[in-house]
Tab-separated table of C-alpha atoms and ligand atoms in Angstrom:
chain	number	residue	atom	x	y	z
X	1	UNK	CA	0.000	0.000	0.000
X	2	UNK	CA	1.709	2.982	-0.862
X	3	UNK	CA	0.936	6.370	1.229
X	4	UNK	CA	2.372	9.653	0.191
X	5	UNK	CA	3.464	10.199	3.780
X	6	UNK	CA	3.775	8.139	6.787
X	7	UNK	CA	4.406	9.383	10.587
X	8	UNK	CA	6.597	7.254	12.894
X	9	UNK	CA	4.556	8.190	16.717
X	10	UNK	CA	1.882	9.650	17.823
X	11	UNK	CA	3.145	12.523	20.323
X	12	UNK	CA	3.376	16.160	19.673
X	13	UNK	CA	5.825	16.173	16.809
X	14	UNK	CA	4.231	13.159	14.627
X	15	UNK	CA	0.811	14.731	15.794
X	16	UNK	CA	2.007	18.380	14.709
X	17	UNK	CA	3.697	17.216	11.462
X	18	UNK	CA	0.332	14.980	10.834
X	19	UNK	CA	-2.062	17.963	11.656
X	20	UNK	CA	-0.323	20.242	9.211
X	21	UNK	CA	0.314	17.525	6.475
X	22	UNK	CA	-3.293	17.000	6.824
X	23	UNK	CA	-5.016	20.460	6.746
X	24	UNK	CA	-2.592	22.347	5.276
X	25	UNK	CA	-1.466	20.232	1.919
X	26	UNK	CA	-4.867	18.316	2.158
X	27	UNK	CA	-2.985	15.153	1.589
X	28	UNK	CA	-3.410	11.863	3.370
X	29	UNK	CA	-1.358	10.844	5.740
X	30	UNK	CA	-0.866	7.428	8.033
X	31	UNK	CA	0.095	7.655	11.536
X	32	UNK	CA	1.850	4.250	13.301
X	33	UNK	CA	2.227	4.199	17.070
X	34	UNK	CA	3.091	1.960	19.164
X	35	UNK	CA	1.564	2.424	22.180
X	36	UNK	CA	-2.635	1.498	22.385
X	37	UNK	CA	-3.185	5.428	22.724
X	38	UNK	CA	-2.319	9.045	21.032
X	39	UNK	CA	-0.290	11.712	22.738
X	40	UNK	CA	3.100	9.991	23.540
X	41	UNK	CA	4.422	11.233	27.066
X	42	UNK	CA	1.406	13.862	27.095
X	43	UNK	CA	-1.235	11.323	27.362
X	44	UNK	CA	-3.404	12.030	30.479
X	45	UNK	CA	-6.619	9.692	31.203
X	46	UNK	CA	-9.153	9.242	34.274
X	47	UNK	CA	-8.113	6.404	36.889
X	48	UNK	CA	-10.373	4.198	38.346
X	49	UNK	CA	-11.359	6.765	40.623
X	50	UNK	CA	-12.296	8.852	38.104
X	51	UNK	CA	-8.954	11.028	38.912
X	52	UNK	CA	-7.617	12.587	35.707
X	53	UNK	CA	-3.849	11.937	35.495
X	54	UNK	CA	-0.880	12.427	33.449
X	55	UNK	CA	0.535	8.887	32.867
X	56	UNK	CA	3.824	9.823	31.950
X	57	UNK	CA	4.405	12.085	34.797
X	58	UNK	CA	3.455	15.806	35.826
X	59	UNK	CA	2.935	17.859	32.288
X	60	UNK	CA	2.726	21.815	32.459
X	61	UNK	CA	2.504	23.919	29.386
X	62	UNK	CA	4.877	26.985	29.124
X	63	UNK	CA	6.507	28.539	26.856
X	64	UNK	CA	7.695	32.291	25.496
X	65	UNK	CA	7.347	30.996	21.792
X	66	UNK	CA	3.617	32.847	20.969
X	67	UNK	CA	3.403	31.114	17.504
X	68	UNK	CA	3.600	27.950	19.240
X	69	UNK	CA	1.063	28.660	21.619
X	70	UNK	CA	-1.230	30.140	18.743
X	71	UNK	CA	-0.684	26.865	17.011
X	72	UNK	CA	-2.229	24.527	20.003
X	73	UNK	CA	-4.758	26.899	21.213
X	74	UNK	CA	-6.488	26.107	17.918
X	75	UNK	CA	-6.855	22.672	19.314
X	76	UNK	CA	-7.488	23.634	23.032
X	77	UNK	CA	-8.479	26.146	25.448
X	78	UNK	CA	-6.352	26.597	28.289
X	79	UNK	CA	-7.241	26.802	31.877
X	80	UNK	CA	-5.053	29.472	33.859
X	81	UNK	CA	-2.223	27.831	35.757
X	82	UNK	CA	0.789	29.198	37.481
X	83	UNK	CA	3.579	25.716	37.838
X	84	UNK	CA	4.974	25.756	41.735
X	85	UNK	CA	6.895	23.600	43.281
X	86	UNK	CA	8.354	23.013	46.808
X	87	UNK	CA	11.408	20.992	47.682
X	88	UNK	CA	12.048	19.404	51.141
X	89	UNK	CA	15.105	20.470	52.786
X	90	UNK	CA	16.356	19.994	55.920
X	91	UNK	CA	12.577	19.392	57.541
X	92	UNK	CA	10.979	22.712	55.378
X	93	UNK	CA	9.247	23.010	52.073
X	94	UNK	CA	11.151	25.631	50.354
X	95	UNK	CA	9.831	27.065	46.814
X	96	UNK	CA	11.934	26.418	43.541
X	97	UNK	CA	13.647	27.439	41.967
X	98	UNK	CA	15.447	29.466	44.285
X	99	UNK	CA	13.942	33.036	44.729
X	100	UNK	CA	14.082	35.152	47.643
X	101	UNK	CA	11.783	33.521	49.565
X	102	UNK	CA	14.196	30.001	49.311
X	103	UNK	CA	17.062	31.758	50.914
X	104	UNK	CA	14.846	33.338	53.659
X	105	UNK	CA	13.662	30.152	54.810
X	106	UNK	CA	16.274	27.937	53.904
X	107	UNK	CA	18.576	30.113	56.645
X	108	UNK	CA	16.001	31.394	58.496
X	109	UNK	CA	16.676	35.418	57.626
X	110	UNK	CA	14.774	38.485	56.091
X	111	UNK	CA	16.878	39.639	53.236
X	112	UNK	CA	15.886	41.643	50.611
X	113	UNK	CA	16.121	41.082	47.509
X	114	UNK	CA	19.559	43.109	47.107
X	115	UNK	CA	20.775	41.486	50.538
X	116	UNK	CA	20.177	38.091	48.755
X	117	UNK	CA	22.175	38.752	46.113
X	118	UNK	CA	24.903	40.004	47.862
X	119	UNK	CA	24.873	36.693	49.885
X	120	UNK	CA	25.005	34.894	46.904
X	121	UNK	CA	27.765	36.959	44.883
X	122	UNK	CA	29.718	35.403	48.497
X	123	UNK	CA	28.954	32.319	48.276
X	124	UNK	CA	28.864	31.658	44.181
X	125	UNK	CA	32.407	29.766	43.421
X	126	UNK	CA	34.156	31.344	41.079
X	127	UNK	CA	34.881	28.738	38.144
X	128	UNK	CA	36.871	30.054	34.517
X	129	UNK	CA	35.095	27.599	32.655
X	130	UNK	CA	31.822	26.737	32.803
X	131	UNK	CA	31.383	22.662	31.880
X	132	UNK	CA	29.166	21.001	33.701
X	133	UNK	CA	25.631	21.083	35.578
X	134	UNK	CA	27.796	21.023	38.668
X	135	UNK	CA	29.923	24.108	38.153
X	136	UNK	CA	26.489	25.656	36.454
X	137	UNK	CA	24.887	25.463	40.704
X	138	UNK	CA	28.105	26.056	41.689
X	139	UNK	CA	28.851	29.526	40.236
X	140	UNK	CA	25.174	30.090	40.928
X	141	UNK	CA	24.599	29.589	44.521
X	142	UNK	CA	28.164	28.117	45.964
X	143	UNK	CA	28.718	24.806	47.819
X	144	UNK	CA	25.844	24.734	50.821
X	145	UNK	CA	22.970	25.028	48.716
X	146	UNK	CA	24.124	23.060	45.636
X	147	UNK	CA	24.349	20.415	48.509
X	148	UNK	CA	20.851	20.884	49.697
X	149	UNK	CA	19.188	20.989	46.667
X	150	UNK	CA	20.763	20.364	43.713
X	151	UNK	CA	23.440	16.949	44.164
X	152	UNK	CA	21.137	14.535	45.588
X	153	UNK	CA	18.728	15.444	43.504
X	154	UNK	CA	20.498	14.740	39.713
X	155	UNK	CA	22.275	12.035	41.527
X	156	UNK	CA	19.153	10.085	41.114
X	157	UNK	CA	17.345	11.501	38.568
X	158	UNK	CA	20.089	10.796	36.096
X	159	UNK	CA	22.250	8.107	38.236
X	160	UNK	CA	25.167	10.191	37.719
X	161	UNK	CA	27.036	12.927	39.450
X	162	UNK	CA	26.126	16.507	38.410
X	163	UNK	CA	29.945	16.878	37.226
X	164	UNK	CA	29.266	14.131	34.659
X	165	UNK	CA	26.392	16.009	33.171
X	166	UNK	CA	26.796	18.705	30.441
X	167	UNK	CA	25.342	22.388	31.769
X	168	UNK	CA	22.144	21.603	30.005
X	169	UNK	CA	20.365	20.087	32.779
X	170	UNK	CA	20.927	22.472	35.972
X	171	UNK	CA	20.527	25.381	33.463
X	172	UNK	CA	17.182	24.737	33.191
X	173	UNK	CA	16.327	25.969	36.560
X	174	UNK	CA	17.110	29.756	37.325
X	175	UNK	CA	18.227	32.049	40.457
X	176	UNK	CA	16.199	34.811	40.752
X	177	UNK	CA	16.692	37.735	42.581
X	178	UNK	CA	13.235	38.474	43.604
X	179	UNK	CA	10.200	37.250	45.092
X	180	UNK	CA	8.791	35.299	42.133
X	181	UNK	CA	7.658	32.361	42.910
X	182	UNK	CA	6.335	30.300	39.800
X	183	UNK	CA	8.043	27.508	38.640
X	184	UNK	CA	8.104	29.035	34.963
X	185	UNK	CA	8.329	32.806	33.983
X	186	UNK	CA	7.295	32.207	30.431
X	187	UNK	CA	4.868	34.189	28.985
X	188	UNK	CA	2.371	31.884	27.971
X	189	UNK	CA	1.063	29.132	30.823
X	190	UNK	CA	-1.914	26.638	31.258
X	191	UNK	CA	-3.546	23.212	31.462
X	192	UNK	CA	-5.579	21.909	28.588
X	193	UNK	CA	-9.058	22.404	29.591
X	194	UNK	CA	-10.196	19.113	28.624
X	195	UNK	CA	-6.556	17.628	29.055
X	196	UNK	CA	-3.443	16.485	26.690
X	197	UNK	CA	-5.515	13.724	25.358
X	198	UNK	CA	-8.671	16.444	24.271
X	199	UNK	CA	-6.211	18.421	22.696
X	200	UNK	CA	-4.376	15.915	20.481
X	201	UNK	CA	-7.542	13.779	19.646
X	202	UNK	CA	-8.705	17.242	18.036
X	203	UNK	CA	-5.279	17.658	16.555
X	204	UNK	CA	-5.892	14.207	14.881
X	205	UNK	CA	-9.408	15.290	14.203
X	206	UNK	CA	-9.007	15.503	10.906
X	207	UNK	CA	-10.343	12.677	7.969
X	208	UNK	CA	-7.026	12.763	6.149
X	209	UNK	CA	-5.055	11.153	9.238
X	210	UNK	CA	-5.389	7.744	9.576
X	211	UNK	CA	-3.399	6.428	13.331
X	212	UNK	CA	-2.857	2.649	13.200
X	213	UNK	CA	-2.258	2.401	16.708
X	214	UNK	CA	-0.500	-0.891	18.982
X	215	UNK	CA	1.815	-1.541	16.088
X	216	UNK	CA	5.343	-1.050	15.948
X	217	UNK	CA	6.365	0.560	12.565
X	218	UNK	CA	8.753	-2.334	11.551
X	219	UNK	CA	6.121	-4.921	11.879
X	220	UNK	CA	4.333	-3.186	8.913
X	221	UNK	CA	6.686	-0.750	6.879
X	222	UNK	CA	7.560	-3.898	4.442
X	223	UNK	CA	4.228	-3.661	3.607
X	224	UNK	CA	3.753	0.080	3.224
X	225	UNK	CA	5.690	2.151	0.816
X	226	UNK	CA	5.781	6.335	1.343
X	227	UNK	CA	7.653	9.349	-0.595
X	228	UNK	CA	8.069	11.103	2.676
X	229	UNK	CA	8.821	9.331	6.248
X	230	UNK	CA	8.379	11.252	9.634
X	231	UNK	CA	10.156	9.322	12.183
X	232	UNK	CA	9.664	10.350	16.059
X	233	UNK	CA	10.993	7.371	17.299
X	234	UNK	CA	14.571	6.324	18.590
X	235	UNK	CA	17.607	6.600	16.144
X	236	UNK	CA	19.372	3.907	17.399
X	237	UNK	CA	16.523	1.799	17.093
X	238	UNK	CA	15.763	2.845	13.443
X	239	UNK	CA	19.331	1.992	12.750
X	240	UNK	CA	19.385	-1.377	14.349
X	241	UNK	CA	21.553	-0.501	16.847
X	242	UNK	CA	24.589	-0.344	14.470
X	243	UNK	CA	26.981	2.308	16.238
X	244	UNK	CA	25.131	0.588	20.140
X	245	UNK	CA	22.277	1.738	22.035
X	246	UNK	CA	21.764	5.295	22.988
X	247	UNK	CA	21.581	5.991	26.652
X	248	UNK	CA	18.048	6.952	27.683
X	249	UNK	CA	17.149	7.663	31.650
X	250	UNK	CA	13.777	6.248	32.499
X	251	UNK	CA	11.334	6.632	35.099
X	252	UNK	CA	9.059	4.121	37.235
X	253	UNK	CA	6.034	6.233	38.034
X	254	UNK	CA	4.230	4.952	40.773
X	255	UNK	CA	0.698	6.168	41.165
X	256	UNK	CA	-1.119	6.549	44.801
X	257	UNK	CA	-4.991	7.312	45.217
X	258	UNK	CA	-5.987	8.578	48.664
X	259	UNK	CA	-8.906	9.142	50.767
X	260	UNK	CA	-8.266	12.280	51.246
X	261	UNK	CA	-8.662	15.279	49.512
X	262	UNK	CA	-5.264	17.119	49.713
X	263	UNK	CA	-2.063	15.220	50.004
X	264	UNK	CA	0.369	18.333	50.052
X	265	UNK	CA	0.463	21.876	49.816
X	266	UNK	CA	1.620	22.513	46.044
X	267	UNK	CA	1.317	20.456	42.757
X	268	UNK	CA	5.152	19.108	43.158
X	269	UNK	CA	6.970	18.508	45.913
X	270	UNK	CA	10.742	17.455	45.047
X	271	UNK	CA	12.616	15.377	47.832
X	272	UNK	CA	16.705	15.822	46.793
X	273	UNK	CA	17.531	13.943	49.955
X	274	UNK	CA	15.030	11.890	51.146
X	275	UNK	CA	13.585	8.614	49.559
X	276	UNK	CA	14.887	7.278	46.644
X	277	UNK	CA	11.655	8.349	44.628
X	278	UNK	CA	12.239	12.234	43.206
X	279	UNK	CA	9.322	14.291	43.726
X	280	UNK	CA	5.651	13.356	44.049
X	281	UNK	CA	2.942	15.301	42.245
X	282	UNK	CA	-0.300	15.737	43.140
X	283	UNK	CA	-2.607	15.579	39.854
X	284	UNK	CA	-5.727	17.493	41.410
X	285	UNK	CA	-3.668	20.732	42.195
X	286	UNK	CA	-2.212	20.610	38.474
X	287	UNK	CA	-6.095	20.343	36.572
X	288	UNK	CA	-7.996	21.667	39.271
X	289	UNK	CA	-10.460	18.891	39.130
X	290	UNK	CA	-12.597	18.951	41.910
X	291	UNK	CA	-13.059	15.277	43.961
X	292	UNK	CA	-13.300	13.850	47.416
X	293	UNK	CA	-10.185	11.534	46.765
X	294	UNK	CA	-6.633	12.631	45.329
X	295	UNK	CA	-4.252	10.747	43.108
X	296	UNK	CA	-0.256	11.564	43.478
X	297	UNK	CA	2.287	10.038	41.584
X	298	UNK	CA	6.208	9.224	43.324
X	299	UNK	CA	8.861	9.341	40.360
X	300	UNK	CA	11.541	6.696	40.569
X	301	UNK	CA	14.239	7.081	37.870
X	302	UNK	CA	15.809	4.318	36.581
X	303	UNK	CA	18.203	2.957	33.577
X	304	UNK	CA	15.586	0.090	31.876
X	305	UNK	CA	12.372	0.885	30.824
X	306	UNK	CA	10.157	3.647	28.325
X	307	UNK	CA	13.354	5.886	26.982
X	308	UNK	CA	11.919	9.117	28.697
X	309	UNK	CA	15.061	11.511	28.815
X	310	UNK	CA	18.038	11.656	26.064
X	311	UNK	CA	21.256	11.669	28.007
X	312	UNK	CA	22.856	14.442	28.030
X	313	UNK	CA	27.033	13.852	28.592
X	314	UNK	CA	29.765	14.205	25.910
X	315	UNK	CA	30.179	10.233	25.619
X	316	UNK	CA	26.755	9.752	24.494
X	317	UNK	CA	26.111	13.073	22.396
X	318	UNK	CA	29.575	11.317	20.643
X	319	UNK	CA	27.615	8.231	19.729
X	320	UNK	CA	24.232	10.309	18.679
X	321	UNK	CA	26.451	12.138	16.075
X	322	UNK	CA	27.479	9.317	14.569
X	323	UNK	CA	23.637	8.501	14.055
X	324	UNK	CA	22.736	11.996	12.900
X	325	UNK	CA	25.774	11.295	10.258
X	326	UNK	CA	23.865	8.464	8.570
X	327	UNK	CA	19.908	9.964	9.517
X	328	UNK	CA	21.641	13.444	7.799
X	329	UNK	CA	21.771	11.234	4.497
X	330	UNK	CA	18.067	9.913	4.232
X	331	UNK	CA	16.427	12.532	1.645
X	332	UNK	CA	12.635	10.458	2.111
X	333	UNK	CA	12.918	10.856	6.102
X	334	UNK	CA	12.496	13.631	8.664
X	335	UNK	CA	13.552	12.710	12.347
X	336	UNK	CA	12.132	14.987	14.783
X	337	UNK	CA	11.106	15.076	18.473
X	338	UNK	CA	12.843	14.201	21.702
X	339	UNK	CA	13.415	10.944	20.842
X	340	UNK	CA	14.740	11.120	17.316
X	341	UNK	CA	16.866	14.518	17.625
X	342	UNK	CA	18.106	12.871	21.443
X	343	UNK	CA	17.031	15.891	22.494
X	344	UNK	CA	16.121	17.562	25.862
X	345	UNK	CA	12.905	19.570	24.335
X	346	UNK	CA	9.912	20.525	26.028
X	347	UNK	CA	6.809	20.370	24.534
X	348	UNK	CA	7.034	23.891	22.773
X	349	UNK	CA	10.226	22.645	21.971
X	350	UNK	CA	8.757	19.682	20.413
X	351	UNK	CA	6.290	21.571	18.382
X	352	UNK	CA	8.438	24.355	17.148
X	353	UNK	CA	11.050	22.349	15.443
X	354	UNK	CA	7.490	19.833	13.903
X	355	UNK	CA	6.519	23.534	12.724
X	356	UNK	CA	9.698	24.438	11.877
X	357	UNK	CA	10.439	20.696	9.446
X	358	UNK	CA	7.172	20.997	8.085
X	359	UNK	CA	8.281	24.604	6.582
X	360	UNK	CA	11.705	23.226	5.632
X	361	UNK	CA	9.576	20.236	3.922
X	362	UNK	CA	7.172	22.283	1.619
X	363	UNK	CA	10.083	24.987	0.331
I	1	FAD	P1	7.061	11.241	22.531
I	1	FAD	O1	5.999	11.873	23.326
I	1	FAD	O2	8.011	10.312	23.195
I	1	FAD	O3	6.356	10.494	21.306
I	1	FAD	C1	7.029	9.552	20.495
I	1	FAD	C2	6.024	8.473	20.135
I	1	FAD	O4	6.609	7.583	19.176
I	1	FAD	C3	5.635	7.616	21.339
I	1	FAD	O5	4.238	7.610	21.501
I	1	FAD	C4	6.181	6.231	20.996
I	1	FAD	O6	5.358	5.184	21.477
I	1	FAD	C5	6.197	6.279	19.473
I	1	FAD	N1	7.172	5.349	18.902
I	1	FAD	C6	8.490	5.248	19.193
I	1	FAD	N2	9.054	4.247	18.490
I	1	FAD	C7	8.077	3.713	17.722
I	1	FAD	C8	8.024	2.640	16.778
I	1	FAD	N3	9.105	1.884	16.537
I	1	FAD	N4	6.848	2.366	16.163
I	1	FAD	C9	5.734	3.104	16.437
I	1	FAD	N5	5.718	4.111	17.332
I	1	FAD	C10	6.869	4.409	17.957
I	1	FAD	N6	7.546	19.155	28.665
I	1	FAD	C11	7.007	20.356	29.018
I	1	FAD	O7	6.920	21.283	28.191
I	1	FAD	N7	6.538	20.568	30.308
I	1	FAD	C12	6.591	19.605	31.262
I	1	FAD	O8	6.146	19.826	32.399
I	1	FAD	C13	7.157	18.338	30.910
I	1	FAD	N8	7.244	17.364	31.842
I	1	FAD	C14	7.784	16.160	31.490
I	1	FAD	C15	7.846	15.166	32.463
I	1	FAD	C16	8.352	13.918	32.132
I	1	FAD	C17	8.430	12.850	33.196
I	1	FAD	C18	8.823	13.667	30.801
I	1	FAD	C19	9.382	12.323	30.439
I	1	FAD	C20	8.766	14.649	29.837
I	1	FAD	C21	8.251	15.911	30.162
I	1	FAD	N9	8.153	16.927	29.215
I	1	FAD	C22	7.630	18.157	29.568
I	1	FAD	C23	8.636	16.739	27.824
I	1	FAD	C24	7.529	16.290	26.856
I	1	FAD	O9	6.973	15.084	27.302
I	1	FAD	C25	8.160	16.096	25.469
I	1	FAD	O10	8.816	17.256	25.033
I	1	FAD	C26	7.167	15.701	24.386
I	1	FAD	O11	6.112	14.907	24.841
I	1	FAD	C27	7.933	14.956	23.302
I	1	FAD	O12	7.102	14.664	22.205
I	1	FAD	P2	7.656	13.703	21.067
I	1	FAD	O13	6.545	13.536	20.083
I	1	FAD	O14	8.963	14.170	20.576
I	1	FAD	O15	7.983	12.315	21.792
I	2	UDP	N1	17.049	19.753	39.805
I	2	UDP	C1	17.610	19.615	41.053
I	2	UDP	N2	16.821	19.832	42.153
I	2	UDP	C2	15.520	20.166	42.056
I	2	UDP	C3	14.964	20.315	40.785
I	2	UDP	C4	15.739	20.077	39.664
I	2	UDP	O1	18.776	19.284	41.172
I	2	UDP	O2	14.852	20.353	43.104
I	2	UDP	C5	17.915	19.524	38.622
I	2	UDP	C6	17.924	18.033	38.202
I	2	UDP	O3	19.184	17.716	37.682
I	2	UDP	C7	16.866	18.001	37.122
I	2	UDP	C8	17.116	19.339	36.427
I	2	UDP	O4	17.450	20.242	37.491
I	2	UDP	O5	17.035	16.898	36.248
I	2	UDP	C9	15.965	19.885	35.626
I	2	UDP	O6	14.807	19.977	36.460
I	2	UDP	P1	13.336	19.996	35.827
I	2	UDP	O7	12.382	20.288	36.914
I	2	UDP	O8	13.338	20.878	34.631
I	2	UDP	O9	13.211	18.471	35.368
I	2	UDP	P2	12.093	17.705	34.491
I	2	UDP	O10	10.763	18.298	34.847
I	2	UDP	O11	12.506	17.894	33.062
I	2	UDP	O12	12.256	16.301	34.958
């Protein structure tokens, strides 16, 4: 059967690429996925309590990017939602990423905001060269609070110590200098009103996208021929492994209903040095869904399992390039997404570079 063009996963990039292949060129197109649902690591569904989770752990929308955000909110209305976190430290919840407020009650002062950066500028090690996530907190914040909240932490989300780990990953949480409390500063936030699921099924809405869903694209692609393939899965994978397997960190979410109807005080609590589990999220305070029980989910990362997060030291960016070498020579193929471009992307992330390919594709 021969389809003009075929799309390799159902998350936000083959979705995206799918939606505009679909509406925009009018053309047919044939989604494969392997999992039994739509969405990827998006996908949120009601639990047996009738509890609407994320199943792939805690999902919040943000993102400065405003074409981006014009793009979904054609699919979805959003419901107003300001991300924050707490982290346990030393017996008190402290809010991340560090603000004002963090040092304050981490040392038990009342600094301002120019007192706290003074007693930072003290404390911030001075490194020349900036090469890892560990010198990143480091130069930041200095030894005592990289300590408290930072080594533990990436320790076991990645398995690794922070000085393994290229800047990427600690640079994704700021310092700031004031009171601002919010997980995210972006400029455009929310929760799909009628969750991730509601807004891809109406992404996939249309009658040119067929999804063929529970089937892993090599079990049909010898039947199937295409003039243009958009892959979202693994490289290493689509390669047979040929240059080894690409490191992926996983996560074993572990999912908790209680009779209760608050379990903590803010959507994600983050434990670097307790338990072996990460943080725990509390589902309710993230869609606002009103119910006499509550659903939390504990994050335990792990090596085996659902590739969830690219890798991101030299070593294994070394091996991806020698992928991106042979995927760079496939004129019929696009790779995109987190998977395919190994890749530490959000989901505007995601969407922008689908957006982005999809231009590239019809020049
Ligand atoms: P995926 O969602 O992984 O989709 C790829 C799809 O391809 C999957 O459905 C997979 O089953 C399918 N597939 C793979 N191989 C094959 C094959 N051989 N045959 C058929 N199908 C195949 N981003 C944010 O912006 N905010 C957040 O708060 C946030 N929180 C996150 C929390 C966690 C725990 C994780 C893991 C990620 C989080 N993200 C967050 C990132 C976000 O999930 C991703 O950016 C986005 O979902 C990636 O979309 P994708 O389509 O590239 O990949
Ligand atoms: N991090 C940390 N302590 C925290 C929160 C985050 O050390 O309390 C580090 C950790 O290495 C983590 C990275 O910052 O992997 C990025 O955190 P983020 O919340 O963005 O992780 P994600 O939601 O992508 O898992």
């Amino acid at each position: 059967m021969h389809f003009k063009y075929v799309v390799v996963g159902a998350g936000l990039a083959g979705l995206t690429f799918a939606e505009r292949i679909a509406n925009e060129l009018d053309e047919r197109v044939l989604v494969i996925e392997r999992r039994g649902h739509i969405g990827g690591n998006v996908y949120d569904s009601y639990n047996d309590a009738g509890i609407l989770i994320h199943n792939y752990g805690p999902h919040i929308f943000h993102t400065n990017d405003r074409e981006v955000y014009q793009y979904l909110s054609r699919f979805t209305r959003w419901n107003d939602f300001w991300h924050r976190v707490l982290t346990y430290v030393d017996g008190n919840l402290v809010p991340m990423p560090i603000s004002v407020e963090t040092i304050n009650k981490l040392y038990n002062l009342n600094l301002s905001c120019f007192e706290v950066e003074q007693f930072l500028e003290k404390r911030a090690v001075d490194i020349k060269e900036i090469k890892t996530s560990k010198d990143v907190a480091l130069s930041k914040v200095g030894q005592d609070i990289y300590e408290k909240i930072f080594e533990n932490y990436t320790k076991k989300q990645w398995g690794v110590d922070p000085a393994q780990l290229d800047t990427s990953v600690i640079s994704r949480i700021p310092v700031r200098l004031n009171r601002d409390t919010r997980y995210f500063s972006d400029k455009y936030q929310g929760m799909p009103s009628r969750g991730y699921t509601g807004m891809c099924e109406n992404m996939a809405a249309s009658k040119n996208i067929k999804i063929l869903l529970n089937t892993d694209y090599r079990e049909v692609m010898k039947d199937i021929s295409y003039d243009k393939l958009i892959y979202t899965g693994a490289p290493d994978e689509f390669y047979g492994y040929k240059y080894g397997r690409l490191a992926y960190r996983s996560i074993n979410f572990m999912f908790e209903t209680h009779d209760m109807e608050e379990y903590q005080e803010a959507p994600v609590v983050n434990y670097p040095n307790d338990y072996d589990f990460t943080r725990i999220t509390e589902f309710k305070k993230l869609t606002g869904q009103k119910h006499g029980k509550t659903t939390i989910c504990k994050e335990f990362p792990c090596d085996e399992g659902e590739p969830y997060y690219p890798f991101p030291t030299g070593e294994h960016k070394a091996q991806f390039a020698l992928y991106k070498k042979d995927m760079e020579k496939e004129p019929n193929i696009i790779f995109i997404g987190r998977l395919a471009q190994y890749r530490y992307y959000n989901m505007d992330g995601v969407v922008r570079a689908a957006l982005d390919a999809f231009a590239d594709m019809c020049k």
